């Protein structure tokens, strides 16, 4: 035996004996059955006047040296187009309940400034307003989701804003819009009636909010003639496990609403005062954070059960219109701007949450990760003209094949991670069939050390070819930077084979895989 071959065999034996064993996961994919349709709005995004989400992120202004399309940051616009964003929430967040929309329309030099009291006391010049937001949505084929101000605004302001955006009548607000250069009404379907009314949106009790929802909702009129364009009104829902809020608001206003929201942020240490770093954490912290994010499943199931009391037909959607990981800000940045890096851990978190929403697609009709650019679990980070796509961006892009597809039920048997005291299933899975009949299976291996082998029985699916993509990294802290923007990116995946009605997959540690059958 040549010495080089002997050495190679020796090395192989050492690696094989020390490599962690793959764990066994069994899936039965019921291709003959159909679950609910996965509403594409589950892949929604959120944009707030906060830090550099709007200014310096989405909007740089027409006179900026940064390449732009009518004032929109060109690199951001291009990245959003490739992401297939179905829905975008705006203008907040907490900002929404301080926002007076008339300050943000008309000639830029006539727009008054305002003090952004929630996010660092910066002075907002209102250069990005209703026209700028809705024109961008229209350009990118995104459904706008407008949060109206019921905290510090009036019913009249809300009524007029809806008229400004959606009426084609010869009426005062529609004419104001025309005077501002826009003839036709925009297509606006989704309206949130206030944000976090229990907190920054007015410190209301659930009874007070529910009655206010009914009052504002009365004046949120349908101007569009087509029934299909009727407004979809989302009531302000609970945070985390505040089931009483959902109960009271559903009891008082359930019949008037189309959706109710839920907010839940993943805090690595379950502690608002000590959230933890976005990129400097150890295995114990990784595991604790994964366990924390999985609480979303309980919250969705329990709020949904409360809604069933008042809405057993599931007419009202649960809209998770703020979610994601919230860490400490990057060192040296403004603490009020919520600028955080984004790691492979966050990619795993994004995929797990999307799987949870898909598993509850009968009730979850919308979700909006916070936030789209430069804030919290962002898709895109910018530094002047430089742009980084985060691992979370790649997960949203890879899993977008599920948007609008019909979910396929599956049975999953997977061991819990042995390294964790808390229960963390090793593999998470979700499947759908799209309009063209193609089946998509997404898989996540949460194990930071070991590969996971998956054996999947394909009931009623004849898979002759399996194509796939994978997002993985050597460590959970891996992330993309302005200096190294391609460190974590999807690649072709060849670790799956189909034969005799069974799909066999080996998922590397810390991986998200999407297979097309
Ligand atoms: O997304 C950041 C903030 O978190 C939002 O403004 C608010 O609604 C929530 O508390």
Coordinates of C-alpha atoms and ligand atoms in Angstrom, one line a residue:
X1 CA 0.0 0.0 0.0
X2 CA 1.5 3.4 -0.9
X3 CA 2.3 5.4 2.2
X4 CA 0.0 8.2 1.2
X5 CA -3.0 5.8 0.9
X6 CA -2.1 4.2 4.3
X7 CA -2.0 7.7 5.9
X8 CA -5.4 8.6 4.3
X9 CA -7.0 5.4 5.6
X10 CA -5.6 6.0 9.0
X11 CA -6.9 9.5 9.1
X12 CA -10.3 8.3 7.9
X13 CA -10.4 5.7 10.7
X14 CA -9.5 8.3 13.3
X15 CA -12.2 10.7 12.0
X16 CA -14.8 8.0 11.7
X17 CA -14.2 6.8 15.3
X18 CA -14.3 10.3 16.7
X19 CA -17.1 11.8 14.6
X20 CA -20.4 12.0 16.5
X21 CA -23.0 9.4 15.6
X22 CA -25.9 10.5 13.4
X23 CA -29.3 10.4 15.2
X24 CA -32.3 8.7 13.6
X25 CA -35.4 10.6 12.7
X26 CA -38.4 9.0 11.1
X27 CA -41.0 10.9 9.0
X28 CA -44.1 9.7 7.2
X29 CA -45.2 12.3 4.7
X30 CA -48.9 11.9 3.8
X31 CA -48.9 13.0 0.2
X32 CA -52.5 11.7 -0.3
X33 CA -53.9 14.1 2.3
X34 CA -54.2 17.9 2.3
X35 CA -53.8 20.3 5.2
X36 CA -54.7 24.0 5.1
X37 CA -53.2 26.4 2.6
X38 CA -50.0 28.1 4.0
X39 CA -50.9 31.8 3.7
X40 CA -48.1 33.5 1.9
X41 CA -48.3 36.4 4.4
X42 CA -46.7 34.1 7.0
X43 CA -43.5 35.2 5.2
X44 CA -44.3 38.9 6.0
X45 CA -41.9 41.6 7.1
X46 CA -42.0 44.6 9.4
X47 CA -40.5 48.1 8.8
X48 CA -40.6 50.8 11.4
X49 CA -39.2 54.3 11.7
X50 CA -36.6 53.0 14.1
X51 CA -32.8 53.3 13.8
X52 CA -31.7 52.7 10.2
X53 CA -34.6 50.6 9.1
X54 CA -36.2 53.4 7.0
X55 CA -33.6 56.2 6.8
X56 CA -30.2 54.8 5.6
X57 CA -31.8 51.4 5.1
X58 CA -34.8 51.4 2.7
X59 CA -34.7 55.1 2.0
X60 CA -31.6 57.2 1.2
X61 CA -33.2 60.1 -0.7
X62 CA -33.0 61.0 -4.4
X63 CA -29.9 63.2 -3.9
X64 CA -27.9 60.6 -2.1
X65 CA -24.5 59.4 -3.5
X66 CA -25.8 55.9 -2.6
X67 CA -27.2 54.2 -5.7
X68 CA -31.0 54.7 -5.5
X69 CA -34.2 54.3 -7.4
X70 CA -36.2 57.4 -6.8
X71 CA -34.8 57.7 -3.3
X72 CA -35.0 54.0 -2.4
X73 CA -31.7 52.3 -1.7
X74 CA -31.1 50.2 -4.9
X75 CA -29.3 47.4 -3.2
X76 CA -32.0 47.0 -0.6
X77 CA -34.8 47.1 -3.2
X78 CA -33.0 44.5 -5.3
X79 CA -32.6 42.2 -2.3
X80 CA -36.2 42.6 -1.3
X81 CA -37.4 41.7 -4.8
X82 CA -35.4 38.5 -4.7
X83 CA -36.9 37.6 -1.3
X84 CA -40.5 37.4 -2.6
X85 CA -41.8 39.5 0.3
X86 CA -45.6 39.1 0.3
X87 CA -46.5 41.7 3.0
X88 CA -44.8 44.6 4.7
X89 CA -46.0 46.2 8.0
X90 CA -45.4 50.0 8.5
X91 CA -44.9 52.6 10.1
X92 CA -44.5 50.7 13.5
X93 CA -44.5 49.3 16.1
X94 CA -44.5 51.8 18.9
X95 CA -43.8 54.6 16.4
X96 CA -47.2 54.0 14.8
X97 CA -49.1 55.3 17.8
X98 CA -47.2 58.6 17.7
X99 CA -47.4 59.0 13.9
X100 CA -49.6 61.6 12.3
X101 CA -49.8 60.7 8.6
X102 CA -50.6 64.1 7.3
X103 CA -47.1 65.3 8.4
X104 CA -45.7 62.8 6.0
X105 CA -47.4 63.7 2.7
X106 CA -46.9 66.6 0.3
X107 CA -43.8 68.5 -0.8
X108 CA -40.8 67.3 1.3
X109 CA -39.7 70.9 2.3
X110 CA -43.2 71.5 3.7
X111 CA -43.4 68.4 5.9
X112 CA -43.1 69.2 9.6
X113 CA -40.6 67.3 11.7
X114 CA -41.4 65.2 14.7
X115 CA -39.6 63.8 17.8
X116 CA -39.3 60.0 17.7
X117 CA -39.7 59.5 21.4
X118 CA -39.6 55.7 21.3
X119 CA -36.4 55.3 19.4
X120 CA -33.7 57.5 20.7
X121 CA -35.4 60.9 20.5
X122 CA -34.2 61.4 17.0
X123 CA -35.9 64.1 14.9
X124 CA -37.9 62.5 12.1
X125 CA -38.2 64.7 9.0
X126 CA -41.1 62.8 7.6
X127 CA -39.5 62.5 4.2
X128 CA -40.6 58.9 4.0
X129 CA -44.4 58.9 4.3
X130 CA -47.5 57.3 2.9
X131 CA -46.7 57.9 -0.8
X132 CA -43.1 56.7 -0.5
X133 CA -44.2 53.5 1.4
X134 CA -47.1 52.6 -0.8
X135 CA -45.2 53.3 -4.1
X136 CA -42.4 51.1 -2.9
X137 CA -44.9 48.3 -2.1
X138 CA -46.5 48.7 -5.5
X139 CA -43.1 48.6 -7.3
X140 CA -42.1 45.4 -5.5
X141 CA -45.5 43.7 -5.6
X142 CA -45.8 43.7 -1.8
X143 CA -49.1 44.0 0.1
X144 CA -48.9 46.9 2.4
X145 CA -50.0 46.4 6.0
X146 CA -50.7 49.8 7.7
X147 CA -50.8 50.2 11.4
X148 CA -53.1 53.2 12.3
X149 CA -52.6 55.4 15.3
X150 CA -55.2 54.9 18.0
X151 CA -52.8 55.8 20.9
X152 CA -52.3 59.5 20.3
X153 CA -54.3 59.9 17.0
X154 CA -58.0 60.6 16.5
X155 CA -60.7 58.6 14.8
X156 CA -60.9 61.3 12.2
X157 CA -57.2 60.9 11.4
X158 CA -57.7 57.2 10.8
X159 CA -60.8 57.7 8.8
X160 CA -59.1 60.3 6.5
X161 CA -56.0 58.2 6.1
X162 CA -58.0 55.2 4.8
X163 CA -59.8 57.6 2.4
X164 CA -56.5 59.1 1.3
X165 CA -55.1 55.6 0.5
X166 CA -58.0 53.7 -0.9
X167 CA -60.8 56.1 -2.2
X168 CA -61.2 56.9 -5.9
X169 CA -64.1 59.3 -5.2
X170 CA -64.1 63.0 -5.9
X171 CA -63.6 63.5 -2.1
X172 CA -61.3 65.7 0.0
X173 CA -58.7 63.1 0.9
X174 CA -58.6 61.4 -2.5
X175 CA -58.2 64.9 -4.0
X176 CA -55.4 65.6 -1.5
X177 CA -53.7 62.5 -2.8
X178 CA -54.2 63.6 -6.4
X179 CA -52.7 67.0 -5.5
X180 CA -49.7 65.1 -4.1
X181 CA -49.1 63.4 -7.5
X182 CA -50.9 60.2 -7.2
X183 CA -54.1 59.7 -9.1
X184 CA -55.4 56.2 -8.4
X185 CA -56.0 54.7 -5.0
X186 CA -53.4 52.2 -4.0
X187 CA -54.3 48.6 -3.2
X188 CA -54.3 48.5 0.6
X189 CA -56.0 45.5 2.2
X190 CA -54.5 45.0 5.7
X191 CA -55.0 47.5 8.5
X192 CA -53.8 47.1 12.1
X193 CA -55.9 49.0 14.6
X194 CA -53.2 50.2 17.0
X195 CA -50.0 48.5 18.2
X196 CA -49.3 47.0 21.6
X197 CA -52.2 48.9 23.1
X198 CA -51.4 47.3 26.4
X199 CA -48.0 49.2 26.4
X200 CA -46.5 51.9 24.1
X201 CA -49.7 52.1 22.2
X202 CA -51.7 53.6 25.0
X203 CA -51.4 51.5 28.2
X204 CA -54.9 50.3 27.8
X205 CA -56.8 47.6 29.6
X206 CA -58.2 44.9 27.3
X207 CA -61.8 46.1 27.8
X208 CA -60.8 49.7 27.0
X209 CA -58.9 48.6 23.9
X210 CA -61.6 46.3 22.6
X211 CA -64.2 49.1 22.9
X212 CA -61.8 51.4 21.1
X213 CA -61.2 48.9 18.4
X214 CA -65.0 48.8 17.8
X215 CA -65.1 52.6 17.7
X216 CA -62.2 53.1 15.3
X217 CA -63.3 50.1 13.2
X218 CA -66.7 51.7 12.6
X219 CA -64.9 54.5 10.6
X220 CA -62.5 52.3 8.8
X221 CA -64.6 52.2 5.6
X222 CA -64.4 50.1 2.5
X223 CA -64.0 52.5 -0.4
X224 CA -62.9 49.9 -2.9
X225 CA -66.0 48.6 -4.8
X226 CA -64.8 45.0 -5.2
X227 CA -65.7 42.7 -2.3
X228 CA -62.3 41.0 -2.7
X229 CA -60.6 44.3 -1.9
X230 CA -62.5 44.7 1.4
X231 CA -60.2 45.7 4.3
X232 CA -58.8 43.1 6.6
X233 CA -58.8 44.6 10.1
X234 CA -56.3 43.3 12.6
X235 CA -57.0 43.9 16.3
X236 CA -54.1 44.4 18.7
X237 CA -53.5 41.1 20.5
X238 CA -51.4 39.9 23.3
X239 CA -47.7 39.5 24.1
X240 CA -46.4 36.0 24.8
X241 CA -48.6 34.1 27.3
X242 CA -51.1 36.9 28.0
X243 CA -54.1 34.7 27.2
X244 CA -56.6 36.9 29.2
X245 CA -56.0 39.8 26.8
X246 CA -56.9 37.6 23.8
X247 CA -60.0 36.3 25.7
X248 CA -61.3 39.7 26.5
X249 CA -60.7 41.3 23.1
X250 CA -62.2 38.3 21.3
X251 CA -65.2 38.4 23.6
X252 CA -65.9 42.1 23.1
X253 CA -64.7 42.7 19.5
X254 CA -64.3 39.2 17.9
X255 CA -67.2 39.7 15.5
X256 CA -65.9 43.0 14.2
X257 CA -62.3 41.9 13.4
X258 CA -60.7 39.7 10.7
X259 CA -57.5 39.1 12.6
X260 CA -55.9 39.5 16.0
X261 CA -52.2 39.9 16.6
X262 CA -49.6 38.2 18.8
X263 CA -46.1 39.4 19.6
X264 CA -43.4 37.2 20.9
X265 CA -39.7 37.9 20.9
X266 CA -37.0 35.3 21.5
X267 CA -34.7 36.6 24.3
X268 CA -31.5 34.4 24.6
X269 CA -31.5 34.7 28.4
X270 CA -35.3 35.1 28.8
X271 CA -34.3 38.5 30.3
X272 CA -35.1 41.9 28.9
X273 CA -32.3 43.5 31.0
X274 CA -29.6 41.0 29.9
X275 CA -30.4 39.8 26.5
X276 CA -27.0 38.6 25.4
X277 CA -24.8 39.1 22.4
X278 CA -25.8 38.4 18.8
X279 CA -22.5 36.7 17.9
X280 CA -20.6 35.9 21.1
X281 CA -22.3 33.0 22.9
X282 CA -21.6 29.4 23.8
X283 CA -23.3 26.1 23.3
X284 CA -25.3 26.3 26.5
X285 CA -26.6 29.7 25.4
X286 CA -27.4 28.4 21.9
X287 CA -29.4 25.5 23.3
X288 CA -31.3 27.8 25.8
X289 CA -32.2 30.2 23.0
X290 CA -33.5 27.4 20.7
X291 CA -35.6 26.1 23.6
X292 CA -36.9 29.7 24.2
X293 CA -37.9 30.2 20.6
X294 CA -39.9 26.9 20.6
X295 CA -42.2 28.5 23.2
X296 CA -43.9 30.1 20.1
X297 CA -45.6 26.8 19.4
X298 CA -47.3 26.8 22.9
X299 CA -48.3 30.5 22.6
X300 CA -49.8 30.0 19.1
X301 CA -51.7 26.8 20.2
X302 CA -53.0 28.4 23.4
X303 CA -54.1 31.7 21.9
X304 CA -55.7 29.8 19.1
X305 CA -57.6 27.6 21.6
X306 CA -58.9 30.8 23.3
X307 CA -60.0 32.1 19.9
X308 CA -61.8 28.8 19.3
X309 CA -64.2 29.7 22.2
X310 CA -65.5 32.7 20.3
X311 CA -64.7 31.7 16.7
X312 CA -64.9 27.9 16.3
X313 CA -65.0 28.2 12.5
X314 CA -61.6 29.9 12.6
X315 CA -62.8 32.9 10.6
X316 CA -60.4 35.3 12.6
X317 CA -56.8 34.9 11.8
X318 CA -54.0 34.9 14.3
X319 CA -51.4 37.4 13.0
X320 CA -48.0 37.1 14.6
X321 CA -47.1 40.6 13.5
X322 CA -43.9 40.9 15.6
X323 CA -41.5 38.0 16.2
X324 CA -37.8 37.2 16.1
X325 CA -34.7 37.1 18.2
X326 CA -33.9 40.3 20.2
X327 CA -30.2 40.5 21.4
X328 CA -28.0 43.2 22.7
X329 CA -27.1 45.8 20.1
X330 CA -23.7 45.7 18.3
X331 CA -21.0 47.2 20.5
X332 CA -20.6 50.9 19.8
X333 CA -24.0 51.4 18.2
X334 CA -26.9 53.5 19.5
X335 CA -28.8 51.3 22.0
X336 CA -32.1 52.8 20.8
X337 CA -31.5 51.7 17.2
X338 CA -31.7 48.0 17.9
X339 CA -29.0 47.1 15.4
X340 CA -27.8 43.5 15.9
X341 CA -25.8 41.0 13.9
X342 CA -27.4 37.8 12.7
X343 CA -25.9 34.3 13.0
X344 CA -26.5 30.8 11.9
X345 CA -28.4 30.4 15.2
X346 CA -30.8 33.0 14.0
X347 CA -31.3 31.2 10.7
X348 CA -32.2 28.0 12.7
X349 CA -34.6 30.2 14.8
X350 CA -36.3 31.6 11.7
X351 CA -36.8 28.2 10.1
X352 CA -38.2 26.8 13.3
X353 CA -40.7 29.6 13.7
X354 CA -41.8 29.4 10.1
X355 CA -42.4 25.7 10.6
X356 CA -44.5 26.4 13.7
X357 CA -46.6 28.9 11.8
X358 CA -47.1 26.4 8.9
X359 CA -48.1 23.7 11.4
X360 CA -50.8 26.1 12.6
X361 CA -51.8 27.3 9.1
X362 CA -55.4 26.7 9.9
X363 CA -55.2 29.8 12.3
X364 CA -52.0 31.6 11.6
X365 CA -52.7 33.7 8.5
X366 CA -49.9 36.3 8.8
X367 CA -46.6 36.8 10.5
X368 CA -44.1 39.6 10.4
X369 CA -40.5 39.1 11.5
X370 CA -39.0 42.2 13.2
X371 CA -37.6 43.8 11.2
X372 CA -36.7 43.9 7.5
X373 CA -33.5 46.1 7.5
X374 CA -30.9 47.0 10.2
X375 CA -33.2 46.4 13.1
X376 CA -33.4 43.2 15.3
X377 CA -33.5 39.9 13.3
X378 CA -33.0 41.7 10.0
X379 CA -32.9 40.3 6.5
X380 CA -30.5 42.9 5.3
X381 CA -27.8 45.0 7.0
X382 CA -26.5 48.2 5.4
X383 CA -23.5 50.4 5.8
X384 CA -23.8 53.4 3.4
X385 CA -23.7 51.7 0.0
X386 CA -22.7 48.3 1.4
X387 CA -25.2 45.6 1.9
X388 CA -25.1 42.2 3.7
X389 CA -27.7 39.5 3.3
X390 CA -28.1 37.7 6.7
X391 CA -28.5 34.0 7.3
X392 CA -32.1 34.8 8.2
X393 CA -32.6 36.4 4.7
X394 CA -31.4 33.1 3.1
X395 CA -33.8 31.0 5.2
X396 CA -36.8 33.2 4.1
X397 CA -35.7 33.0 0.5
X398 CA -35.2 29.2 0.7
X399 CA -38.5 28.4 2.4
X400 CA -40.5 30.8 0.2
X401 CA -41.4 27.8 -1.9
X402 CA -44.1 27.1 0.8
X403 CA -45.8 30.5 0.2
X404 CA -49.4 29.8 -0.8
X405 CA -48.9 26.1 -1.1
X406 CA -51.1 23.4 0.5
X407 CA -49.6 22.0 3.6
X408 CA -49.1 18.2 3.7
X409 CA -49.5 16.5 7.1
X410 CA -46.6 14.5 8.4
X411 CA -45.7 12.3 11.4
X412 CA -42.4 13.0 12.9
X413 CA -40.4 10.9 15.3
X414 CA -37.2 12.5 16.3
X415 CA -35.1 12.2 19.5
X416 CA -34.6 15.2 21.7
X417 CA -31.1 16.7 21.8
X418 CA -29.1 14.9 24.5
X419 CA -27.0 18.0 25.3
X420 CA -30.0 20.0 26.5
X421 CA -31.8 19.9 29.8
X422 CA -34.8 21.4 28.1
X423 CA -36.7 19.5 25.4
X424 CA -35.4 20.3 22.0
X425 CA -36.4 18.0 19.1
X426 CA -33.4 17.3 16.9
X427 CA -35.2 17.6 13.6
X428 CA -38.1 19.9 12.6
X429 CA -39.9 19.3 9.3
X430 CA -42.6 20.9 7.2
X431 CA -44.0 20.0 3.8
X432 CA -46.3 21.4 1.2
X433 CA -47.5 20.8 -2.4
X434 CA -47.5 23.9 -4.6
X435 CA -49.9 24.8 -7.5
X436 CA -47.7 23.0 -10.0
X437 CA -47.9 19.8 -8.0
X438 CA -44.3 19.9 -6.7
X439 CA -43.8 18.7 -3.2
X440 CA -41.4 20.8 -0.9
X441 CA -40.0 19.4 2.3
X442 CA -38.0 21.7 4.6
X443 CA -35.9 20.2 7.4
X444 CA -33.9 21.7 10.3
X445 CA -31.2 19.9 12.3
X446 CA -30.9 21.8 15.5
X447 CA -28.0 19.6 16.7
X448 CA -24.8 21.8 17.0
X449 CA -22.5 18.8 16.9
X450 CA -23.9 15.8 15.1
X451 CA -25.5 15.1 11.7
X452 CA -29.1 13.7 11.8
X453 CA -30.2 10.9 9.5
X454 CA -33.8 11.1 8.3
X455 CA -35.8 8.3 6.8
X456 CA -39.0 9.6 5.3
X457 CA -41.8 7.4 4.0
X458 CA -43.4 9.1 1.0
X459 CA -47.0 8.1 1.0
X460 CA -48.6 8.8 -2.4
X461 CA -45.6 10.7 -3.7
X462 CA -43.5 9.3 -6.5
X463 CA -40.2 11.0 -6.2
X464 CA -37.8 10.2 -9.0
X465 CA -35.6 13.2 -8.5
X466 CA -34.6 15.1 -5.4
X467 CA -33.1 18.6 -5.7
X468 CA -32.2 20.5 -2.7
X469 CA -30.4 23.4 -1.1
X470 CA -28.7 23.7 2.3
X471 CA -27.8 26.6 4.6
X472 CA -25.3 25.5 7.2
X473 CA -22.1 26.8 8.9
X474 CA -19.3 25.3 11.0
X475 CA -20.5 27.1 14.2
X476 CA -23.8 28.6 15.5
X477 CA -22.1 32.0 15.7
X478 CA -21.1 32.2 12.0
X479 CA -22.4 35.3 10.3
X480 CA -21.9 37.5 7.3
X481 CA -20.1 40.8 7.6
X482 CA -19.5 43.8 5.3
X483 CA -15.9 42.5 4.9
X484 CA -17.0 38.8 4.4
X485 CA -20.6 39.0 3.1
X486 CA -20.7 35.4 1.7
X487 CA -19.6 33.4 4.8
X488 CA -23.1 31.9 5.3
X489 CA -25.0 31.2 2.1
X490 CA -27.2 28.5 0.6
X491 CA -25.5 25.8 -1.4
X492 CA -26.7 22.9 -3.5
X493 CA -27.5 19.9 -1.3
X494 CA -26.7 16.3 -2.4
X495 CA -27.4 14.5 0.8
X496 CA -30.8 13.1 -0.1
X497 CA -31.8 10.1 -2.2
X498 CA -35.2 8.7 -3.0
X499 CA -35.8 5.0 -3.7
X500 CA -38.7 2.6 -3.3
X501 CA -41.0 5.3 -1.8
X502 CA -38.5 6.3 0.9
X503 CA -36.4 9.4 1.1
X504 CA -33.1 9.1 3.0
X505 CA -31.4 12.3 4.1
X506 CA -28.3 13.1 6.1
X507 CA -28.6 16.6 7.6
X508 CA -25.3 18.1 8.7
X509 CA -25.2 19.8 12.2
X510 CA -26.9 23.2 12.4
X511 CA -28.5 23.0 9.0
X512 CA -31.6 24.1 7.2
X513 CA -32.4 22.0 4.1
X514 CA -35.2 22.5 1.5
X515 CA -35.9 19.6 -0.8
X516 CA -38.0 19.7 -4.0
X517 CA -39.5 16.3 -4.9
Ligands
LIG1 O1 -39.9 45.9 17.0 C1 -39.5 46.8 18.0 C2 -40.6 47.2 18.9 O2 -41.0 46.0 19.7 C3 -41.9 47.6 18.3 O3 -41.9 49.0 18.0 C4 -42.9 47.4 19.4 O4 -44.2 47.1 18.9 C5 -42.3 46.2 20.1 O5 -42.3 46.3 21.5

